[in-house]
Short mmCIF file of C-alpha atoms and ligand atoms in Angstrom, two decimals:
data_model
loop_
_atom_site.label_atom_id
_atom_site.label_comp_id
_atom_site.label_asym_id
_atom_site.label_seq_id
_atom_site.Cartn_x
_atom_site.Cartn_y
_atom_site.Cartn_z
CA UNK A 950 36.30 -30.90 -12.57
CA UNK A 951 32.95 -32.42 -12.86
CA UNK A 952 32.32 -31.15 -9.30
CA UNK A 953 33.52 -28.05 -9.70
CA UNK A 954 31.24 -27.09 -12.71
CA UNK A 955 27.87 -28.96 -10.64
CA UNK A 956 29.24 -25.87 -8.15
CA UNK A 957 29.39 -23.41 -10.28
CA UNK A 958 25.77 -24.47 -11.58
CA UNK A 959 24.38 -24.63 -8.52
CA UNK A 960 25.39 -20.83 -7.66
CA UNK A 961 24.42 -19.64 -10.68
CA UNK A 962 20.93 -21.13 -10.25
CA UNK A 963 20.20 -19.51 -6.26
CA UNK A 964 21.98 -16.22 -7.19
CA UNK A 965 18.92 -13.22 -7.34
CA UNK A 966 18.48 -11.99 -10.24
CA UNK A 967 18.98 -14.73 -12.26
CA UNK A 968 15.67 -15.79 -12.78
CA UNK A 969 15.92 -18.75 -10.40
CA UNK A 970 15.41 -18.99 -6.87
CA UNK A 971 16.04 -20.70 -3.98
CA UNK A 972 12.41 -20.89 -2.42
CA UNK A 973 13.77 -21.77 1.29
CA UNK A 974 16.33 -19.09 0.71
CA UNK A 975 14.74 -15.96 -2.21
CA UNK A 976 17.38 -13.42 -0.86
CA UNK A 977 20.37 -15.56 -0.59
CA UNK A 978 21.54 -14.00 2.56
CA UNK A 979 22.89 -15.98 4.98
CA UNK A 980 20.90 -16.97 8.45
CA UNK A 981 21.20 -14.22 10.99
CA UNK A 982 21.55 -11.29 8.27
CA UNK A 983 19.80 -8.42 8.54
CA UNK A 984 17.25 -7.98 6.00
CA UNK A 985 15.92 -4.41 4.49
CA UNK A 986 12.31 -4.36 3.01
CA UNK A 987 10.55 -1.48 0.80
CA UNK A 988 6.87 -1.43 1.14
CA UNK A 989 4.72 0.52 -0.96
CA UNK A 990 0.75 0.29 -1.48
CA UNK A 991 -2.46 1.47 -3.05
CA UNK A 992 -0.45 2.57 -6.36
CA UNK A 993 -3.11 2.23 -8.07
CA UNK A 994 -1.48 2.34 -11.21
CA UNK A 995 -3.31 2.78 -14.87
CA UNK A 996 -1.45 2.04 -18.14
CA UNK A 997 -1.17 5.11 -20.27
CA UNK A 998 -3.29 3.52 -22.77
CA UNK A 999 -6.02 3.67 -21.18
CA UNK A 1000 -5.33 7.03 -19.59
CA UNK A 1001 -6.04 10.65 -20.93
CA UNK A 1002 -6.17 14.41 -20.91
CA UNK A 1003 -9.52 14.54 -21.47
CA UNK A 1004 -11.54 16.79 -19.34
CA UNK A 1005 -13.38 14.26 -18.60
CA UNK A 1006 -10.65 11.96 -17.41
CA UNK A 1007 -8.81 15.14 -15.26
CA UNK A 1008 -12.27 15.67 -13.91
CA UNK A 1009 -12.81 12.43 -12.80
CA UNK A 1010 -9.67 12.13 -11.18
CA UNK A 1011 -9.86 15.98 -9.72
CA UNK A 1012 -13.17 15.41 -7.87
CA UNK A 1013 -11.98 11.79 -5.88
CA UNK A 1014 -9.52 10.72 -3.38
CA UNK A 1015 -6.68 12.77 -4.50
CA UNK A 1016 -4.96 9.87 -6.29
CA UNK A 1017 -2.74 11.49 -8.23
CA UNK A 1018 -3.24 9.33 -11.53
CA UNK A 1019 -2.47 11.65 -14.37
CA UNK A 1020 0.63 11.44 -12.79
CA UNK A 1021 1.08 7.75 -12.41
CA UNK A 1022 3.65 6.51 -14.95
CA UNK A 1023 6.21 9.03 -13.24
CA UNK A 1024 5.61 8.14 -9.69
CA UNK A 1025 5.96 4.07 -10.97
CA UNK A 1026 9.15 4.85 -12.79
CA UNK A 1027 10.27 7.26 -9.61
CA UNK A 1028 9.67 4.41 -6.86
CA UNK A 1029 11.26 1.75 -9.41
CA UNK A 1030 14.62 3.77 -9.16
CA UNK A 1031 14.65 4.95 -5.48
CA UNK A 1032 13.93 1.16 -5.09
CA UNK A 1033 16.60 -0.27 -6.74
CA UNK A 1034 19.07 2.46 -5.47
CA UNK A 1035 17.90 1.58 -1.72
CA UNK A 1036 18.83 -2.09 -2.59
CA UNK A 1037 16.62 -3.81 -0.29
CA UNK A 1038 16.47 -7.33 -0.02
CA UNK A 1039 12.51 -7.24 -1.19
CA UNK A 1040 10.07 -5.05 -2.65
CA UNK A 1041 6.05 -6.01 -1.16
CA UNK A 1042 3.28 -3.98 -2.26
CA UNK A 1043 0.32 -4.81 -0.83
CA UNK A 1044 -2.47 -4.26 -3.30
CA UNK A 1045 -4.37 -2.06 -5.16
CA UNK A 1046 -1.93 -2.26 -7.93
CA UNK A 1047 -4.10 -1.35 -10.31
CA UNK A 1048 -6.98 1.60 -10.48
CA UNK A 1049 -10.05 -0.45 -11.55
CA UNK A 1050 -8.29 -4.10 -12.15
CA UNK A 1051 -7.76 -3.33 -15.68
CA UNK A 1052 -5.17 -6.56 -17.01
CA UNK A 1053 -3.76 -3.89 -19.46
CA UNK A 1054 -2.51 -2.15 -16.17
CA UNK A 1055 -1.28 -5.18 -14.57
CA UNK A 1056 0.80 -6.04 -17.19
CA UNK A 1057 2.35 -2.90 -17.68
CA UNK A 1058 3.08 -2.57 -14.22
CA UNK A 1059 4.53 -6.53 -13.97
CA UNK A 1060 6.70 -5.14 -16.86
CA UNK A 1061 7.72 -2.23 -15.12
CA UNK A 1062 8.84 -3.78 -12.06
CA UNK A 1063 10.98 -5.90 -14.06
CA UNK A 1064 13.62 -3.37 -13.82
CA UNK A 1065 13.63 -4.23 -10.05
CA UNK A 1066 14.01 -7.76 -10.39
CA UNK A 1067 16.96 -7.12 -13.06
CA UNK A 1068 18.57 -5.85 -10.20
CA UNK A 1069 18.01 -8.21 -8.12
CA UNK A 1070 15.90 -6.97 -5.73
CA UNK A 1071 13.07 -9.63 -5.57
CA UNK A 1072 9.16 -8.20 -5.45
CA UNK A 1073 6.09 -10.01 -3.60
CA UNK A 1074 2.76 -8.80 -4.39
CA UNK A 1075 -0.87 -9.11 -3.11
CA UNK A 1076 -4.07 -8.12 -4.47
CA UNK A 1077 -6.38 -5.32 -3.45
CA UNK A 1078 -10.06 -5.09 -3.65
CA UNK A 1079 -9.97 -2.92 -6.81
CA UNK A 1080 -7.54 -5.57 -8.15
CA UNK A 1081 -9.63 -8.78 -9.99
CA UNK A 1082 -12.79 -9.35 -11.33
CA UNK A 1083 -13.40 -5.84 -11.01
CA UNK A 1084 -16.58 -4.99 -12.75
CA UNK A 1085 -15.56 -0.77 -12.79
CA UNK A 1086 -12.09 -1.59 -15.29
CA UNK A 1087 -12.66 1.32 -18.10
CA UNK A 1088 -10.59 2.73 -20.36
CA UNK A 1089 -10.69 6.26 -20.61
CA UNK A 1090 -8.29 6.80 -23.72
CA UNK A 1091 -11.32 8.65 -25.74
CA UNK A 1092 -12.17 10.48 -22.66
CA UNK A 1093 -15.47 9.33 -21.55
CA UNK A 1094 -15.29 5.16 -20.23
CA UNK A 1095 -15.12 2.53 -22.10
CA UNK A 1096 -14.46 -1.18 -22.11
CA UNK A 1097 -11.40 -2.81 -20.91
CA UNK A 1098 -10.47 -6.39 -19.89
CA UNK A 1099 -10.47 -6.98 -15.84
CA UNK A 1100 -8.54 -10.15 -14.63
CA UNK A 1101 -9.26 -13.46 -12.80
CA UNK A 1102 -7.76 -14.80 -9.68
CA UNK A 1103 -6.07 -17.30 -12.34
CA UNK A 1104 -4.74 -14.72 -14.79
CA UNK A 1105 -3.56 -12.41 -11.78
CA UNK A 1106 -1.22 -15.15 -10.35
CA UNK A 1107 0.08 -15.65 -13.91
CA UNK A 1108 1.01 -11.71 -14.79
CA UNK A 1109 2.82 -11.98 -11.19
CA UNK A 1110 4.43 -15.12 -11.66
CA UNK A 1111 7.84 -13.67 -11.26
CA UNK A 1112 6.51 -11.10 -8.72
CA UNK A 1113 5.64 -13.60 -5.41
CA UNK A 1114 3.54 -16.67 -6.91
CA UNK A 1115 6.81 -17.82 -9.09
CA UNK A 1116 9.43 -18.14 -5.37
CA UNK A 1117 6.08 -19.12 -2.84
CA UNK A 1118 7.78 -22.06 -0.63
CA UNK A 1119 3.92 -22.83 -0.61
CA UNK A 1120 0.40 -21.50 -1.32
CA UNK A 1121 -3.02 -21.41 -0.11
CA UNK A 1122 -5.61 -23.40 -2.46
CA UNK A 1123 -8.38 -20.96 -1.21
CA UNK A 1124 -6.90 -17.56 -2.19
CA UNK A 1125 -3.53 -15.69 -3.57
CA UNK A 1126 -2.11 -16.35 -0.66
CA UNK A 1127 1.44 -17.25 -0.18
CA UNK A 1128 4.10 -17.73 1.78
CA UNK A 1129 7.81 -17.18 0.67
CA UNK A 1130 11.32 -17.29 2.88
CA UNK A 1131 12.63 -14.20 2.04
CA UNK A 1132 16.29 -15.45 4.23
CA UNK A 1133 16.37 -18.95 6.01
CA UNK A 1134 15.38 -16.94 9.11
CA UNK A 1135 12.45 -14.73 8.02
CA UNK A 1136 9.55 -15.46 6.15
CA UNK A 1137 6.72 -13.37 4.84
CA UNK A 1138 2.87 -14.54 4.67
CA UNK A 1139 1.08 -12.83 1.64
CA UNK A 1140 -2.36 -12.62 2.44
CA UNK A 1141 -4.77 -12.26 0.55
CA UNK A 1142 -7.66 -10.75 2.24
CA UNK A 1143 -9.84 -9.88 -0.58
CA UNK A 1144 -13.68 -10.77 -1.48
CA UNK A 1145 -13.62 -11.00 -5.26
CA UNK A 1146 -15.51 -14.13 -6.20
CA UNK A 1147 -18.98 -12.95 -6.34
CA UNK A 1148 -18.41 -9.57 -8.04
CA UNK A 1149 -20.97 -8.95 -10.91
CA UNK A 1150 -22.58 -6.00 -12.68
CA UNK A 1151 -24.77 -4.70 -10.01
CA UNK A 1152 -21.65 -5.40 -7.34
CA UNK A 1153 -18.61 -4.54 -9.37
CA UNK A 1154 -16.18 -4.57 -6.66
CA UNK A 1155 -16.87 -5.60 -2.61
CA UNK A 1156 -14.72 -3.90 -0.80
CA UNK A 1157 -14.57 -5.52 2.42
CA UNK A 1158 -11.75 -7.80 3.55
CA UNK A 1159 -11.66 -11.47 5.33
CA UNK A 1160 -9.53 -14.36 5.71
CA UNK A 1161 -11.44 -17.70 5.41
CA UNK A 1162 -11.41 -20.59 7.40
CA UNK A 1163 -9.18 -22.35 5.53
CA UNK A 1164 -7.29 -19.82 4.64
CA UNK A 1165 -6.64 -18.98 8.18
CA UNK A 1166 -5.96 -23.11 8.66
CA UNK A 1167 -2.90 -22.46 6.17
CA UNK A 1168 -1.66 -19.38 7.86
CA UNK A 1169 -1.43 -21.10 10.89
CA UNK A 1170 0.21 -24.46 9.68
CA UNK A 1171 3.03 -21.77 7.56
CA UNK A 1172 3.75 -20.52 11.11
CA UNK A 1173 4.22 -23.45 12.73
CA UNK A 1174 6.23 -24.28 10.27
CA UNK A 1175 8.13 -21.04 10.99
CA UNK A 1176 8.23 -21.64 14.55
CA UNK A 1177 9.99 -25.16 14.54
CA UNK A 1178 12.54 -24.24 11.66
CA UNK A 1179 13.53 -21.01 14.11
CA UNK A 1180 12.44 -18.58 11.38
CA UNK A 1181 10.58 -15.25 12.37
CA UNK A 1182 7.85 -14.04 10.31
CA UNK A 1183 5.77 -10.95 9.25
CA UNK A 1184 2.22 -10.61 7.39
CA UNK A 1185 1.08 -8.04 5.25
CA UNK A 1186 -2.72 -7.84 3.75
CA UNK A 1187 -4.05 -5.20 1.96
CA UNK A 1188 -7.02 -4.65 4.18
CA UNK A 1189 -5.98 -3.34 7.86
CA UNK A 1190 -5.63 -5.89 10.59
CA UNK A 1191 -7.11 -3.71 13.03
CA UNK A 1192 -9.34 -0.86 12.20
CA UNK A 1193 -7.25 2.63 12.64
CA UNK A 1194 -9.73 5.30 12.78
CA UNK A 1195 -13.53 4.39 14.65
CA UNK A 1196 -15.51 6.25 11.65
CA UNK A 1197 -13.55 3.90 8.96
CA UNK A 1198 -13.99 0.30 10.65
CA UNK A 1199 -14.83 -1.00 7.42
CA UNK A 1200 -11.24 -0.77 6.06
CA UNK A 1201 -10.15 -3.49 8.50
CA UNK A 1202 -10.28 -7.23 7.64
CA UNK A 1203 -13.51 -8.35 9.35
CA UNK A 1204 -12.41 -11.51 10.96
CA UNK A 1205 -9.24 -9.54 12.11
CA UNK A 1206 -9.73 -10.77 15.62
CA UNK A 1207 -9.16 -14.36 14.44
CA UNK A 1208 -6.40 -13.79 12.53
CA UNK A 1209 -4.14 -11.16 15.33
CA UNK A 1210 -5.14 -14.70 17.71
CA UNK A 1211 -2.70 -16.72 14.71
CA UNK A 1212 -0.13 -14.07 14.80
CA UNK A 1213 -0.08 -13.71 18.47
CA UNK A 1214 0.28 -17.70 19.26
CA UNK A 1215 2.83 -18.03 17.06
CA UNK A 1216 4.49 -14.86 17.83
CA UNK A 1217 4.37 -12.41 14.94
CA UNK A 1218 4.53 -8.70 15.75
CA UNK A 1219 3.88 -6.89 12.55
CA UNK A 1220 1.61 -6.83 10.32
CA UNK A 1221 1.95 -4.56 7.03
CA UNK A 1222 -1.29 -3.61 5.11
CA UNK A 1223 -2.82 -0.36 2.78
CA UNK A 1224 -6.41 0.22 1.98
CA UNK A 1225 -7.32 3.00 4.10
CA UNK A 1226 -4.86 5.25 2.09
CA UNK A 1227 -3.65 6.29 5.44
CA UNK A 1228 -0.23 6.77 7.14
CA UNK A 1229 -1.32 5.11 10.58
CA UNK A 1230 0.37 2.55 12.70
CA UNK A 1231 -2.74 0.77 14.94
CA UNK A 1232 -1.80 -1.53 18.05
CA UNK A 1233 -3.82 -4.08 19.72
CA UNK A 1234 -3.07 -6.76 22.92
CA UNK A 1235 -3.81 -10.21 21.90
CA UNK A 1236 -2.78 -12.97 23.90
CA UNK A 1237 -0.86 -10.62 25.97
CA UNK A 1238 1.45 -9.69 23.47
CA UNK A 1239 1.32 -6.31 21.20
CA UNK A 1240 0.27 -7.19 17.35
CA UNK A 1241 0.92 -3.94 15.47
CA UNK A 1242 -0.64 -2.89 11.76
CA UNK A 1243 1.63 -0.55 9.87
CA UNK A 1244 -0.67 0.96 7.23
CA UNK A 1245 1.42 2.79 4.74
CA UNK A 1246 -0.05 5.34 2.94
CA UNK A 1247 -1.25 5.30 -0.84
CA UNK A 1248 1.87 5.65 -3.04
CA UNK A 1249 -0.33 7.98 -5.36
CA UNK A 1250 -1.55 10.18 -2.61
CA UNK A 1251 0.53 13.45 -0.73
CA UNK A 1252 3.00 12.47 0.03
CA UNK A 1253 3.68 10.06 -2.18
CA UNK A 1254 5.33 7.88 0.47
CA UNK A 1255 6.32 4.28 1.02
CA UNK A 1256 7.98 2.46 3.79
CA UNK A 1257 11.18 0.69 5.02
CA UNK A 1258 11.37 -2.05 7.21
CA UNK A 1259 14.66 -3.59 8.57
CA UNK A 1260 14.39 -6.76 10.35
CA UNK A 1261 17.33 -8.03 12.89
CA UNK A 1262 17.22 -8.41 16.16
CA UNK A 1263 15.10 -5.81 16.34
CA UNK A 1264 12.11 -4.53 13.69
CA UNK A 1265 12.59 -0.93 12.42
CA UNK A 1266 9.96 0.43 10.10
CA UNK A 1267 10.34 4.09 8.95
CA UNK A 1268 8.23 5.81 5.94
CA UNK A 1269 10.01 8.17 3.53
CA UNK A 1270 8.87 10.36 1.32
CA UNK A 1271 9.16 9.59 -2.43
CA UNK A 1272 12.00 12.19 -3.98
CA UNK A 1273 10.22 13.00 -7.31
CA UNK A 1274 12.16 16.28 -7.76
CA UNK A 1275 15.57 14.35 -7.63
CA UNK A 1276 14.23 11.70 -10.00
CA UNK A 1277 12.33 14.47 -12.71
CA UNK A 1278 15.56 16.73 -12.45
CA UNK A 1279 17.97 13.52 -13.12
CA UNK A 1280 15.40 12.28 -15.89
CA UNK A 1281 16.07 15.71 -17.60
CA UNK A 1282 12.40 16.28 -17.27
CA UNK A 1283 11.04 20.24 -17.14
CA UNK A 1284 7.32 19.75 -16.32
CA UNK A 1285 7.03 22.02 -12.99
CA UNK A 1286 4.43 19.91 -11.72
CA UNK A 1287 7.39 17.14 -10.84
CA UNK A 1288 10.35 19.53 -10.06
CA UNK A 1289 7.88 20.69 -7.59
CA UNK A 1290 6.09 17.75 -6.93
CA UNK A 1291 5.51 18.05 -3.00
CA UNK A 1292 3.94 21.50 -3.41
CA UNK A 1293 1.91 20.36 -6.63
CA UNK A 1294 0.80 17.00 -5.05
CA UNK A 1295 -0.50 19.02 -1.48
CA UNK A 1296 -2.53 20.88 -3.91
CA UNK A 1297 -4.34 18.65 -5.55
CA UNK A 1298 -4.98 16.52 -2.79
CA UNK A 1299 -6.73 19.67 -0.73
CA UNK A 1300 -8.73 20.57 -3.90
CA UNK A 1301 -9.98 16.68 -4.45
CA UNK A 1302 -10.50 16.50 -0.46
CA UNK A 1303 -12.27 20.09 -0.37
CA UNK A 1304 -14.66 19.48 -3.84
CA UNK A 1305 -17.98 21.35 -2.30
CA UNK A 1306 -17.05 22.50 1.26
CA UNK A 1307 -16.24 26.19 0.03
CA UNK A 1308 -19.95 26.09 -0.51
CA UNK A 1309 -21.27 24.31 2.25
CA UNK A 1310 -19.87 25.81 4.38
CA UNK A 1311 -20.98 29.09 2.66
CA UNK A 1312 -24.24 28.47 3.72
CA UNK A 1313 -23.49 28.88 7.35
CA UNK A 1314 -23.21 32.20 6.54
CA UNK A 1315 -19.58 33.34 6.76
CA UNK A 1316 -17.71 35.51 3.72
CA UNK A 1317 -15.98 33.93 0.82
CA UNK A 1318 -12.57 34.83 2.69
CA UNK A 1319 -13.60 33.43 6.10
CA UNK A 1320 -14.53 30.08 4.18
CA UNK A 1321 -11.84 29.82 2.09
CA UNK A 1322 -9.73 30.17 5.69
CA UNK A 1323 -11.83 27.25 6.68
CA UNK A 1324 -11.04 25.17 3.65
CA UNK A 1325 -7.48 25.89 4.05
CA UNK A 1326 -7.96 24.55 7.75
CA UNK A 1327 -9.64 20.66 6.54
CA UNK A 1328 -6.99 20.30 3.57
CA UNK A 1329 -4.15 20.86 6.16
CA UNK A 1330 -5.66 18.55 8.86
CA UNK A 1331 -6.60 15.88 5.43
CA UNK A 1332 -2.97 16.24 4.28
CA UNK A 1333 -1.21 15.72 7.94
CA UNK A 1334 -3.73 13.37 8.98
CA UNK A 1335 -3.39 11.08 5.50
CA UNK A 1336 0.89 11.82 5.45
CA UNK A 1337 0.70 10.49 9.19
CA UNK A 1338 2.33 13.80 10.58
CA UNK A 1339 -0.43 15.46 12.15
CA UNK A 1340 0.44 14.93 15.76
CA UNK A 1341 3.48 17.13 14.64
CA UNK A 1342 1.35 19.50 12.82
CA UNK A 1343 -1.79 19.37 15.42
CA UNK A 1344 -1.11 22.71 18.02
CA UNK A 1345 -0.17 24.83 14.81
CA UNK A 1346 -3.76 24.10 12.82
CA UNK A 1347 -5.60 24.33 16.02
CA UNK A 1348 -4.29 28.11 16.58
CA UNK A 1349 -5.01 28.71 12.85
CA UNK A 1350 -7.84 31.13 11.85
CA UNK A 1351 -9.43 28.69 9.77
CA UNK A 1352 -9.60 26.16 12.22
CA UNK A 1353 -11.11 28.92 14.84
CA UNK A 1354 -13.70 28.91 11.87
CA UNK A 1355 -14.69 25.68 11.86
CA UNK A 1356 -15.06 24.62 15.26
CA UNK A 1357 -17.19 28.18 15.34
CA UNK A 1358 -19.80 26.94 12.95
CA UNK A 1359 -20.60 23.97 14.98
CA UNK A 1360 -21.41 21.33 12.97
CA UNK A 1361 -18.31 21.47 10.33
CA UNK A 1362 -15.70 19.12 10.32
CA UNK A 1363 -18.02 17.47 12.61
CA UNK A 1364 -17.27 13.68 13.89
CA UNK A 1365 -14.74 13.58 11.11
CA UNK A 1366 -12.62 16.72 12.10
CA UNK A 1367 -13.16 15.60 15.77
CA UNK A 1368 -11.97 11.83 15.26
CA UNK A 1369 -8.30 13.05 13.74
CA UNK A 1370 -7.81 16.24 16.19
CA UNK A 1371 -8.21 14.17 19.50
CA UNK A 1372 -5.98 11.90 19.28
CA UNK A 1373 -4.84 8.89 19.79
CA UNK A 1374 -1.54 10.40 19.18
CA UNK A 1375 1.83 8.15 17.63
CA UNK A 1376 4.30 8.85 15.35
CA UNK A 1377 2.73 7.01 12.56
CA UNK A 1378 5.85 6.99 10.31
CA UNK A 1379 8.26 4.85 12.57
CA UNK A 1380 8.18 2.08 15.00
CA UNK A 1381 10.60 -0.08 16.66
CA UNK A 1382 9.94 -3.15 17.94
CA UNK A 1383 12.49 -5.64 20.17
CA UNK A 1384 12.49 -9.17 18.71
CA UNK A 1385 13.48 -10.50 21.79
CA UNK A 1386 16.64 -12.32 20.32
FE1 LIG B 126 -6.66 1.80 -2.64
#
């Protein structure tokens, strides 16, 4: 009887969901299964207390990257559901969690993705550069900025306790790295690539990504470990591995070299990373084998997408759209912005994209309706380039009137235009790679 009940105990305490886990085991699958992971980065979430209406906050947000903030508790609440109804065996975002680093936000998001881990779906996080010691956290409740706590390294690891650091088989002592066995047979390095420790008024927030010595020391001792307990593994960083456009090099982790030399030796094909708020899947030959970064695109940004990764014999990553008309329609909810939330979201991402080109371009001396053409031209190539369709998109802009426009004025669109409309050509939302097994 005795035995029976130590049984019964010892289920209880591996079984997800339950608020313990099994760290050589976090899914409880069996070796050999099949495991299905949702990917999602660059939220960039802000709790509504320290959001607005203001016009100040609206025109903040209006005139940026297109992060569609004022919208932010719905798209959170929207992936939480289409998360737990995909029943994957993990949820990873790979930082940027927050907008500025404000601990407000990271708590309310922790509490938020609670719901997934009620359902026991298990969630791994990373931070991004705008995630700790940020000196830009504001509140912008009254409208115009003010004063909000950031977070430390320390305080970051404890709001995410039950979000990675809480089920890491081990962690780095250099960073918020970790390492967790998400099934006996695959495990997942969280990296943390970012450069937070000397942030200060004057810097509030470096943006540039590395992995440091010993850092990379760890990475490669976790994989070894991998290697002789047969398990397969997969990175993700927030920063890119490899740099995925030549004009935006700086996105990439800067020691990236180093670091696809670890994967390749001990044989890991995929990385998974954000940042560059950019659908884009980059490929490099190391070691004469293909390392590829899959950067999913920002959750807050059209479209609104994350990704899905299934990992068998073979490794299937697809992106997919976030549904925010099925979730606002079976929320009850009326606001037309988010029963038409694809249309609404395209919008606002071409008028934060286009802020000031109407009138530059203006002054090359076309009419108001030629330029507006031309503007409708750069937020279609923005929108397919930054959604990762626009090699399907590509012949239909370039026969466009607007685009006619802007290679006709010469110098518009320029190196930028140029760099997304020749190519190198992928689909950027799927890949498929052979495991060899
Ligand atoms: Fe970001």
């Amino acid at each position: 009887m005795k035995r029976f009940m130590l049984a019964v105990l010892l289920v209880l305490a591996i079984a997800p969901g339950c608020g313990r886990t099994d760290k050589e085991n976090v899914s409880g699958l069996p070796p050999g299964s099949e495991a299905t992971i949702a990917v999602a980065t660059d939220i960039h979430y802000l709790a509504p207390e320290l959001s607005s209406d203001s016009e100040y906050f609206l025109g903040l947000i209006s005139s940026a990257d297109g992060k569609q903030t004022n919208y932010i508790e719905e798209i959170g609440d929207a992936l939480v559901a289409e998360v737990i109804g995909l029943k994957p065996q993990a949820l990873v975002l790979t930082g940027d969690l927050t907008y500025n680093g404000e601990k407000r936000s990271h708590e309310k998001l922790a509490q938020k993705l609670k719901a997934v881990l009620d359902a026991g779906i298990p969630v791994f996080v990373i931070p991004g550069n705008h995630d700790i010691n940020n000196f830009n956290a504001r509140s912008y409740a009254t409208g115009a900025p003010g004063w909000t706590r950031r977070v430390t390294p320390e305080e970051f690891a404890k709001i995410y306790r039950d979000l990675g650091y809480g089920a890491a088989r081990s962690r780095d002592e250099q960073s918020l790295s970790y390492c967790v066995a998400l099934t006996p047979d695959l495990w997942l390095l969280m990296l943390d690539t970012c450069v937070y420790k000397d942030n200060n008024v004057s810097n509030p927030s470096d943006a540039s990504g590395e992995l440091g010595e010993e850092t990379l020391a760890w990475l490669d001792n976790q994989l070894k470990e991998a290697n002789l307990q047969g398990a397969k593994a997969i990175t993700a960083t927030h920063h890119n591995l490899f740099s995925h456009n030549r004009l935006f090099s700086s996105y990439a982790v800067k020691n990236g070299g180093q670091v696809a030399e670890v994967l390749a030796s001990h044989g890991v094909p995929v990385n998974l990373s954000g940042h560059i708020h950019v659908q884009n899947i980059a490929s490099q030959e190391v070691k004469n084998r293909t390392i590829y970064d899959i950067a999913t695109s920002s959750l807050a940004v059209y479209t609104n997408q994350y990704g899905v990764l299934k990992v068998g014999s073979q490794l299937e990553y697809q992106s997919k759209e976030l549904n925010m008309e099925a979730w606002a329609t079976a929320n009850g909810i009326a606001d037309p912005n988010l029963l038409n939330f694809e249309a609404y979201s395209y919008k606002f991402f071409g008028n934060a994209g286009s802020g000031g080109f109407i009138e530059r371009i203006k002054s090359l001396g076309i009419s108001q309706e030629e330029a507006a053409l031309a503007a409708n031209a750069i937020n279609e190539i923005n929108a397919r380039y930054f959604s990762g369709t626009l090699p399907i998109y590509r012949d239909e802009i370039m026969k466009s009137e607007g685009y006619k426009l802007l290679t006709n004025t010469g110098s518009f669109g320029g190196a930028y235009v140029d760099s997304l409309m020749n190519g190198p050509f992928m689909d950027n939302g799927r890949l498929v790679v052979d495991l060899g097994n």
